Amino acid sequence: MDVNEYQKSAMTTLNPTLDRKDVLINSVMGLCGESGEAIDIVKKWLMQGHELDKEHLIKELGDVAWYLAEAATALDVPLETVFQENLDKLHRRFPNGFNTQASVHRKKDDI
């Protein structure tokens, strides 16, 4: 499956009563919440002696993916566009791959 197919399929479970503004708000709140759940799994592994619960983490990352697809939908863009624009930005920032110097001394308008 490609990312646009994922987006289309995932959005069949979107709450149909939400308007575009509410979809965007829901998506960014959901991204924050699900990212928090993902980091909590890693925190328990790193700081509290738990085994890394990969299955649970995979499920939370799936939830992050759903909310990312929802945000792209609210912006009326294919998820593939979000991914491609991110790759383009990263390749401009790190044309020869990651290096600390380029990371520390980013251009002012490099967001």
mmCIF file of N, CA and C in Angstrom:
data_model
loop_
_atom_site.group_PDB
_atom_site.id
_atom_site.type_symbol
_atom_site.label_atom_id
_atom_site.label_comp_id
_atom_site.label_asym_id
_atom_site.label_seq_id
_atom_site.Cartn_x
_atom_site.Cartn_y
_atom_site.Cartn_z
ATOM 1 N N MET A 1 0.852 -1.174 0.000
ATOM 2 C CA MET A 1 0.000 0.000 0.000
ATOM 3 C C MET A 1 0.895 1.232 0.000
ATOM 4 N N ASP A 2 0.494 2.239 -0.759
ATOM 5 C CA ASP A 2 1.269 3.481 -0.698
ATOM 6 C C ASP A 2 0.611 4.442 0.293
ATOM 7 N N VAL A 3 1.287 5.537 0.592
ATOM 8 C CA VAL A 3 0.809 6.433 1.649
ATOM 9 C C VAL A 3 -0.518 7.084 1.308
ATOM 10 N N ASN A 4 -0.739 7.389 0.040
ATOM 11 C CA ASN A 4 -2.018 7.998 -0.327
ATOM 12 C C ASN A 4 -3.176 7.008 -0.189
ATOM 13 N N GLU A 5 -2.895 5.731 -0.499
ATOM 14 C CA GLU A 5 -3.916 4.696 -0.265
ATOM 15 C C GLU A 5 -4.203 4.582 1.227
ATOM 16 N N TYR A 6 -3.151 4.620 2.044
ATOM 17 C CA TYR A 6 -3.338 4.586 3.495
ATOM 18 C C TYR A 6 -4.221 5.752 3.932
ATOM 19 N N GLN A 7 -3.893 6.949 3.465
ATOM 20 C CA GLN A 7 -4.653 8.138 3.846
ATOM 21 C C GLN A 7 -6.122 7.972 3.481
ATOM 22 N N LYS A 8 -6.389 7.533 2.272
ATOM 23 C CA LYS A 8 -7.775 7.373 1.827
ATOM 24 C C LYS A 8 -8.507 6.338 2.677
ATOM 25 N N SER A 9 -7.850 5.221 2.935
ATOM 26 C CA SER A 9 -8.482 4.174 3.726
ATOM 27 C C SER A 9 -8.660 4.597 5.182
ATOM 28 N N ALA A 10 -7.635 5.214 5.753
ATOM 29 C CA ALA A 10 -7.712 5.653 7.151
ATOM 30 C C ALA A 10 -8.815 6.682 7.342
ATOM 31 N N MET A 11 -8.993 7.545 6.367
ATOM 32 C CA MET A 11 -9.975 8.617 6.529
ATOM 33 C C MET A 11 -11.413 8.141 6.390
ATOM 34 N N THR A 12 -11.608 6.866 6.051
ATOM 35 C CA THR A 12 -12.972 6.331 6.102
ATOM 36 C C THR A 12 -13.445 6.211 7.544
ATOM 37 N N THR A 13 -12.501 6.308 8.506
ATOM 38 C CA THR A 13 -12.867 6.236 9.921
ATOM 39 C C THR A 13 -12.876 7.606 10.583
ATOM 40 N N LEU A 14 -12.741 8.654 9.781
ATOM 41 C CA LEU A 14 -12.781 10.027 10.291
ATOM 42 C C LEU A 14 -14.201 10.380 10.731
ATOM 43 N N ASN A 15 -14.319 11.090 11.822
ATOM 44 C CA ASN A 15 -15.619 11.537 12.316
ATOM 45 C C ASN A 15 -16.259 12.466 11.274
ATOM 46 N N PRO A 16 -17.363 12.053 10.647
ATOM 47 C CA PRO A 16 -17.958 12.851 9.570
ATOM 48 C C PRO A 16 -18.652 14.121 10.052
ATOM 49 N N THR A 17 -18.835 14.275 11.356
ATOM 50 C CA THR A 17 -19.519 15.477 11.856
ATOM 51 C C THR A 17 -18.569 16.661 12.029
ATOM 52 N N LEU A 18 -17.253 16.413 11.891
ATOM 53 C CA LEU A 18 -16.280 17.489 12.082
ATOM 54 C C LEU A 18 -16.135 18.316 10.807
ATOM 55 N N ASP A 19 -16.074 19.640 10.971
ATOM 56 C CA ASP A 19 -15.759 20.478 9.816
ATOM 57 C C ASP A 19 -14.244 20.506 9.648
ATOM 58 N N ARG A 20 -13.758 21.125 8.573
ATOM 59 C CA ARG A 20 -12.321 21.107 8.251
ATOM 60 C C ARG A 20 -11.473 21.681 9.383
ATOM 61 N N LYS A 21 -11.926 22.775 9.988
ATOM 62 C CA LYS A 21 -11.181 23.380 11.096
ATOM 63 C C LYS A 21 -11.066 22.399 12.265
ATOM 64 N N ASP A 22 -12.169 21.747 12.600
ATOM 65 C CA ASP A 22 -12.148 20.788 13.706
ATOM 66 C C ASP A 22 -11.303 19.560 13.373
ATOM 67 N N VAL A 23 -11.285 19.165 12.116
ATOM 68 C CA VAL A 23 -10.435 18.043 11.706
ATOM 69 C C VAL A 23 -8.967 18.403 11.927
ATOM 70 N N LEU A 24 -8.586 19.616 11.564
ATOM 71 C CA LEU A 24 -7.202 20.043 11.769
ATOM 72 C C LEU A 24 -6.862 20.111 13.258
ATOM 73 N N ILE A 25 -7.746 20.685 14.033
ATOM 74 C CA ILE A 25 -7.510 20.784 15.481
ATOM 75 C C ILE A 25 -7.420 19.387 16.092
ATOM 76 N N ASN A 26 -8.343 18.511 15.729
ATOM 77 C CA ASN A 26 -8.329 17.146 16.242
ATOM 78 C C ASN A 26 -7.029 16.436 15.867
ATOM 79 N N SER A 27 -6.572 16.673 14.627
ATOM 80 C CA SER A 27 -5.377 15.967 14.166
ATOM 81 C C SER A 27 -4.131 16.390 14.931
ATOM 82 N N VAL A 28 -3.945 17.675 15.151
ATOM 83 C CA VAL A 28 -2.724 18.088 15.852
ATOM 84 C C VAL A 28 -2.799 17.730 17.341
ATOM 85 N N MET A 29 -3.988 17.784 17.918
ATOM 86 C CA MET A 29 -4.122 17.318 19.302
ATOM 87 C C MET A 29 -3.845 15.821 19.377
ATOM 88 N N GLY A 30 -4.361 15.082 18.419
ATOM 89 C CA GLY A 30 -4.136 13.639 18.388
ATOM 90 C C GLY A 30 -2.665 13.296 18.193
ATOM 91 N N LEU A 31 -1.976 14.048 17.320
ATOM 92 C CA LEU A 31 -0.544 13.818 17.131
ATOM 93 C C LEU A 31 0.215 13.997 18.441
ATOM 94 N N CYS A 32 -0.123 15.046 19.164
ATOM 95 C CA CYS A 32 0.542 15.289 20.457
ATOM 96 C C CYS A 32 0.249 14.167 21.436
ATOM 97 N N GLY A 33 -1.000 13.780 21.530
ATOM 98 C CA GLY A 33 -1.386 12.739 22.478
ATOM 99 C C GLY A 33 -0.754 11.394 22.168
ATOM 100 N N GLU A 34 -0.815 10.990 20.913
ATOM 101 C CA GLU A 34 -0.267 9.687 20.546
ATOM 102 C C GLU A 34 1.259 9.681 20.615
ATOM 103 N N SER A 35 1.888 10.804 20.282
ATOM 104 C CA SER A 35 3.342 10.896 20.427
ATOM 105 C C SER A 35 3.719 10.765 21.894
ATOM 106 N N GLY A 36 2.916 11.350 22.772
ATOM 107 C CA GLY A 36 3.144 11.219 24.204
ATOM 108 C C GLY A 36 3.018 9.776 24.661
ATOM 109 N N GLU A 37 2.048 9.052 24.112
ATOM 110 C CA GLU A 37 1.914 7.646 24.472
ATOM 111 C C GLU A 37 3.120 6.842 23.990
ATOM 112 N N ALA A 38 3.639 7.181 22.808
ATOM 113 C CA ALA A 38 4.820 6.487 22.286
ATOM 114 C C ALA A 38 6.035 6.745 23.180
ATOM 115 N N ILE A 39 6.251 7.990 23.552
ATOM 116 C CA ILE A 39 7.418 8.295 24.381
ATOM 117 C C ILE A 39 7.281 7.681 25.771
ATOM 118 N N ASP A 40 6.068 7.527 26.247
ATOM 119 C CA ASP A 40 5.877 6.904 27.556
ATOM 120 C C ASP A 40 6.354 5.450 27.541
ATOM 121 N N ILE A 41 6.140 4.760 26.435
ATOM 122 C CA ILE A 41 6.621 3.381 26.303
ATOM 123 C C ILE A 41 8.148 3.355 26.339
ATOM 124 N N VAL A 42 8.767 4.290 25.612
ATOM 125 C CA VAL A 42 10.227 4.360 25.581
ATOM 126 C C VAL A 42 10.767 4.775 26.948
ATOM 127 N N LYS A 43 10.077 5.713 27.629
ATOM 128 C CA LYS A 43 10.491 6.138 28.973
ATOM 129 C C LYS A 43 10.492 4.957 29.935
ATOM 130 N N LYS A 44 9.445 4.143 29.889
ATOM 131 C CA LYS A 44 9.380 2.994 30.785
ATOM 132 C C LYS A 44 10.529 2.031 30.524
ATOM 133 N N TRP A 45 10.893 1.890 29.254
ATOM 134 C CA TRP A 45 12.005 1.024 28.879
ATOM 135 C C TRP A 45 13.338 1.602 29.355
ATOM 136 N N LEU A 46 13.561 2.895 29.076
ATOM 137 C CA LEU A 46 14.851 3.508 29.400
ATOM 138 C C LEU A 46 15.023 3.843 30.872
ATOM 139 N N MET A 47 13.956 4.274 31.526
ATOM 140 C CA MET A 47 14.084 4.841 32.865
ATOM 141 C C MET A 47 13.499 3.992 33.984
ATOM 142 N N GLN A 48 12.644 3.010 33.638
ATOM 143 C CA GLN A 48 11.953 2.291 34.703
ATOM 144 C C GLN A 48 12.177 0.783 34.674
ATOM 145 N N GLY A 49 13.078 0.330 33.806
ATOM 146 C CA GLY A 49 13.435 -1.080 33.820
ATOM 147 C C GLY A 49 12.479 -2.019 33.108
ATOM 148 N N HIS A 50 11.522 -1.486 32.374
ATOM 149 C CA HIS A 50 10.601 -2.339 31.627
ATOM 150 C C HIS A 50 11.298 -2.885 30.382
ATOM 151 N N GLU A 51 10.799 -3.996 29.889
ATOM 152 C CA GLU A 51 11.202 -4.455 28.560
ATOM 153 C C GLU A 51 10.589 -3.492 27.548
ATOM 154 N N LEU A 52 11.260 -3.293 26.424
ATOM 155 C CA LEU A 52 10.686 -2.451 25.376
ATOM 156 C C LEU A 52 9.494 -3.190 24.783
ATOM 157 N N ASP A 53 8.317 -2.595 24.901
ATOM 158 C CA ASP A 53 7.084 -3.201 24.397
ATOM 159 C C ASP A 53 6.897 -2.783 22.939
ATOM 160 N N LYS A 54 7.566 -3.504 22.055
ATOM 161 C CA LYS A 54 7.551 -3.156 20.639
ATOM 162 C C LYS A 54 6.148 -3.215 20.052
ATOM 163 N N GLU A 55 5.378 -4.204 20.424
ATOM 164 C CA GLU A 55 4.023 -4.338 19.874
ATOM 165 C C GLU A 55 3.167 -3.127 20.233
ATOM 166 N N HIS A 56 3.264 -2.699 21.475
ATOM 167 C CA HIS A 56 2.498 -1.524 21.911
ATOM 168 C C HIS A 56 3.003 -0.277 21.186
ATOM 169 N N LEU A 57 4.329 -0.154 21.073
ATOM 170 C CA LEU A 57 4.905 1.000 20.388
ATOM 171 C C LEU A 57 4.468 1.044 18.925
ATOM 172 N N ILE A 58 4.439 -0.095 18.266
ATOM 173 C CA ILE A 58 3.978 -0.151 16.877
ATOM 174 C C ILE A 58 2.542 0.348 16.772
ATOM 175 N N LYS A 59 1.702 -0.047 17.711
ATOM 176 C CA LYS A 59 0.299 0.413 17.686
ATOM 177 C C LYS A 59 0.211 1.928 17.874
ATOM 178 N N GLU A 60 1.010 2.457 18.786
ATOM 179 C CA GLU A 60 0.990 3.908 19.008
ATOM 180 C C GLU A 60 1.536 4.654 17.784
ATOM 181 N N LEU A 61 2.561 4.115 17.148
ATOM 182 C CA LEU A 61 3.075 4.736 15.923
ATOM 183 C C LEU A 61 2.024 4.698 14.822
ATOM 184 N N GLY A 62 1.235 3.647 14.788
ATOM 185 C CA GLY A 62 0.114 3.585 13.848
ATOM 186 C C GLY A 62 -0.895 4.686 14.117
ATOM 187 N N ASP A 63 -1.150 4.950 15.391
ATOM 188 C CA ASP A 63 -2.059 6.042 15.744
ATOM 189 C C ASP A 63 -1.481 7.388 15.318
ATOM 190 N N VAL A 64 -0.163 7.556 15.479
ATOM 191 C CA VAL A 64 0.493 8.773 15.007
ATOM 192 C C VAL A 64 0.286 8.909 13.499
ATOM 193 N N ALA A 65 0.449 7.809 12.776
ATOM 194 C CA ALA A 65 0.258 7.827 11.318
ATOM 195 C C ALA A 65 -1.172 8.243 10.962
ATOM 196 N N TRP A 66 -2.150 7.741 11.712
ATOM 197 C CA TRP A 66 -3.546 8.089 11.431
ATOM 198 C C TRP A 66 -3.756 9.596 11.591
ATOM 199 N N TYR A 67 -3.270 10.152 12.677
ATOM 200 C CA TYR A 67 -3.458 11.587 12.907
ATOM 201 C C TYR A 67 -2.669 12.431 11.904
ATOM 202 N N LEU A 68 -1.533 11.938 11.449
ATOM 203 C CA LEU A 68 -0.800 12.638 10.398
ATOM 204 C C LEU A 68 -1.617 12.644 9.105
ATOM 205 N N ALA A 69 -2.220 11.520 8.781
ATOM 206 C CA ALA A 69 -3.087 11.448 7.605
ATOM 207 C C ALA A 69 -4.284 12.383 7.763
ATOM 208 N N GLU A 70 -4.818 12.477 8.968
ATOM 209 C CA GLU A 70 -5.942 13.380 9.216
ATOM 210 C C GLU A 70 -5.519 14.831 9.011
ATOM 211 N N ALA A 71 -4.331 15.190 9.496
ATOM 212 C CA ALA A 71 -3.847 16.564 9.322
ATOM 213 C C ALA A 71 -3.679 16.884 7.844
ATOM 214 N N ALA A 72 -3.100 15.974 7.083
ATOM 215 C CA ALA A 72 -2.940 16.196 5.643
ATOM 216 C C ALA A 72 -4.303 16.347 4.974
ATOM 217 N N THR A 73 -5.261 15.551 5.400
ATOM 218 C CA THR A 73 -6.616 15.636 4.855
ATOM 219 C C THR A 73 -7.231 16.994 5.163
ATOM 220 N N ALA A 74 -7.045 17.472 6.393
ATOM 221 C CA ALA A 74 -7.579 18.785 6.765
ATOM 222 C C ALA A 74 -6.972 19.889 5.907
ATOM 223 N N LEU A 75 -5.720 19.711 5.510
ATOM 224 C CA LEU A 75 -5.041 20.694 4.658
ATOM 225 C C LEU A 75 -5.312 20.461 3.173
ATOM 226 N N ASP A 76 -6.056 19.399 2.879
ATOM 227 C CA ASP A 76 -6.433 19.037 1.508
ATOM 228 C C ASP A 76 -5.191 18.751 0.657
ATOM 229 N N VAL A 77 -4.237 18.017 1.254
ATOM 230 C CA VAL A 77 -3.046 17.601 0.519
ATOM 231 C C VAL A 77 -2.864 16.097 0.675
ATOM 232 N N PRO A 78 -2.342 15.456 -0.350
ATOM 233 C CA PRO A 78 -2.025 14.030 -0.211
ATOM 234 C C PRO A 78 -0.898 13.841 0.798
ATOM 235 N N LEU A 79 -0.969 12.778 1.541
ATOM 236 C CA LEU A 79 0.076 12.470 2.515
ATOM 237 C C LEU A 79 1.436 12.345 1.822
ATOM 238 N N GLU A 80 1.434 11.873 0.593
ATOM 239 C CA GLU A 80 2.676 11.770 -0.170
ATOM 240 C C GLU A 80 3.354 13.137 -0.308
ATOM 241 N N THR A 81 2.572 14.204 -0.446
ATOM 242 C CA THR A 81 3.130 15.557 -0.541
ATOM 243 C C THR A 81 3.841 15.937 0.745
ATOM 244 N N VAL A 82 3.254 15.613 1.881
ATOM 245 C CA VAL A 82 3.879 15.896 3.175
ATOM 246 C C VAL A 82 5.213 15.165 3.267
ATOM 247 N N PHE A 83 5.214 13.901 2.886
ATOM 248 C CA PHE A 83 6.444 13.103 2.947
ATOM 249 C C PHE A 83 7.500 13.659 2.002
ATOM 250 N N GLN A 84 7.095 13.983 0.763
ATOM 251 C CA GLN A 84 8.063 14.463 -0.218
ATOM 252 C C GLN A 84 8.646 15.808 0.182
ATOM 253 N N GLU A 85 7.796 16.715 0.684
ATOM 254 C CA GLU A 85 8.311 18.022 1.112
ATOM 255 C C GLU A 85 9.283 17.874 2.277
ATOM 256 N N ASN A 86 9.032 16.904 3.152
ATOM 257 C CA ASN A 86 9.965 16.654 4.243
ATOM 258 C C ASN A 86 11.302 16.143 3.720
ATOM 259 N N LEU A 87 11.260 15.205 2.779
ATOM 260 C CA LEU A 87 12.506 14.708 2.197
ATOM 261 C C LEU A 87 13.277 15.820 1.491
ATOM 262 N N ASP A 88 12.558 16.658 0.739
ATOM 263 C CA ASP A 88 13.213 17.768 0.041
ATOM 264 C C ASP A 88 13.917 18.685 1.038
ATOM 265 N N LYS A 89 13.243 19.003 2.138
ATOM 266 C CA LYS A 89 13.829 19.862 3.171
ATOM 267 C C LYS A 89 15.075 19.220 3.773
ATOM 268 N N LEU A 90 14.984 17.949 4.096
ATOM 269 C CA LEU A 90 16.122 17.264 4.710
ATOM 270 C C LEU A 90 17.308 17.169 3.759
ATOM 271 N N HIS A 91 17.047 16.941 2.476
ATOM 272 C CA HIS A 91 18.144 16.857 1.508
ATOM 273 C C HIS A 91 18.781 18.220 1.264
ATOM 274 N N ARG A 92 18.000 19.294 1.361
ATOM 275 C CA ARG A 92 18.597 20.633 1.282
ATOM 276 C C ARG A 92 19.463 20.894 2.510
ATOM 277 N N ARG A 93 18.951 20.504 3.668
ATOM 278 C CA ARG A 93 19.657 20.749 4.930
ATOM 279 C C ARG A 93 20.918 19.900 5.051
ATOM 280 N N PHE A 94 20.834 18.663 4.627
ATOM 281 C CA PHE A 94 21.940 17.715 4.763
ATOM 282 C C PHE A 94 22.217 17.044 3.415
ATOM 283 N N PRO A 95 22.739 17.785 2.442
ATOM 284 C CA PRO A 95 22.920 17.225 1.092
ATOM 285 C C PRO A 95 23.841 16.011 1.043
ATOM 286 N N ASN A 96 24.736 15.890 1.999
ATOM 287 C CA ASN A 96 25.656 14.746 2.035
ATOM 288 C C ASN A 96 25.370 13.827 3.217
ATOM 289 N N GLY A 97 24.145 13.882 3.728
ATOM 290 C CA GLY A 97 23.790 13.104 4.904
ATOM 291 C C GLY A 97 23.973 13.941 6.163
ATOM 292 N N PHE A 98 23.430 13.458 7.255
ATOM 293 C CA PHE A 98 23.467 14.206 8.511
ATOM 294 C C PHE A 98 24.896 14.496 8.930
ATOM 295 N N ASN A 99 25.099 15.718 9.435
ATOM 296 C CA ASN A 99 26.330 16.033 10.150
ATOM 297 C C ASN A 99 26.014 17.079 11.209
ATOM 298 N N THR A 100 26.700 16.985 12.313
ATOM 299 C CA THR A 100 26.428 17.839 13.471
ATOM 300 C C THR A 100 26.600 19.308 13.143
ATOM 301 N N GLN A 101 27.637 19.660 12.399
ATOM 302 C CA GLN A 101 27.897 21.059 12.067
ATOM 303 C C GLN A 101 26.693 21.686 11.350
ATOM 304 N N ALA A 102 26.162 20.998 10.359
ATOM 305 C CA ALA A 102 25.001 21.518 9.623
ATOM 306 C C ALA A 102 23.769 21.584 10.518
ATOM 307 N N SER A 103 23.653 20.650 11.449
ATOM 308 C CA SER A 103 22.504 20.646 12.352
ATOM 309 C C SER A 103 22.567 21.813 13.332
ATOM 310 N N VAL A 104 23.740 22.080 13.873
ATOM 311 C CA VAL A 104 23.902 23.144 14.862
ATOM 312 C C VAL A 104 23.780 24.523 14.219
ATOM 313 N N HIS A 105 24.271 24.661 12.997
ATOM 314 C CA HIS A 105 24.327 25.973 12.342
ATOM 315 C C HIS A 105 23.340 26.059 11.182
ATOM 316 N N ARG A 106 22.078 25.787 11.488
ATOM 317 C CA ARG A 106 21.049 25.869 10.457
ATOM 318 C C ARG A 106 20.763 27.317 10.106
ATOM 319 N N LYS A 107 20.314 27.523 8.879
ATOM 320 C CA LYS A 107 19.935 28.864 8.428
ATOM 321 C C LYS A 107 18.729 29.332 9.237
ATOM 322 N N LYS A 108 18.616 30.634 9.416
ATOM 323 C CA LYS A 108 17.558 31.229 10.240
ATOM 324 C C LYS A 108 16.163 30.822 9.750
ATOM 325 N N ASP A 109 15.964 30.763 8.443
ATOM 326 C CA ASP A 109 14.638 30.452 7.900
ATOM 327 C C ASP A 109 14.435 28.962 7.633
ATOM 328 N N ASP A 110 15.320 28.118 8.116
ATOM 329 C CA ASP A 110 15.229 26.664 7.914
ATOM 330 C C ASP A 110 14.309 26.070 8.966
ATOM 331 N N ILE A 111 13.046 25.846 8.577
ATOM 332 C CA ILE A 111 12.082 25.301 9.543
ATOM 333 C C ILE A 111 11.759 23.848 9.277
#
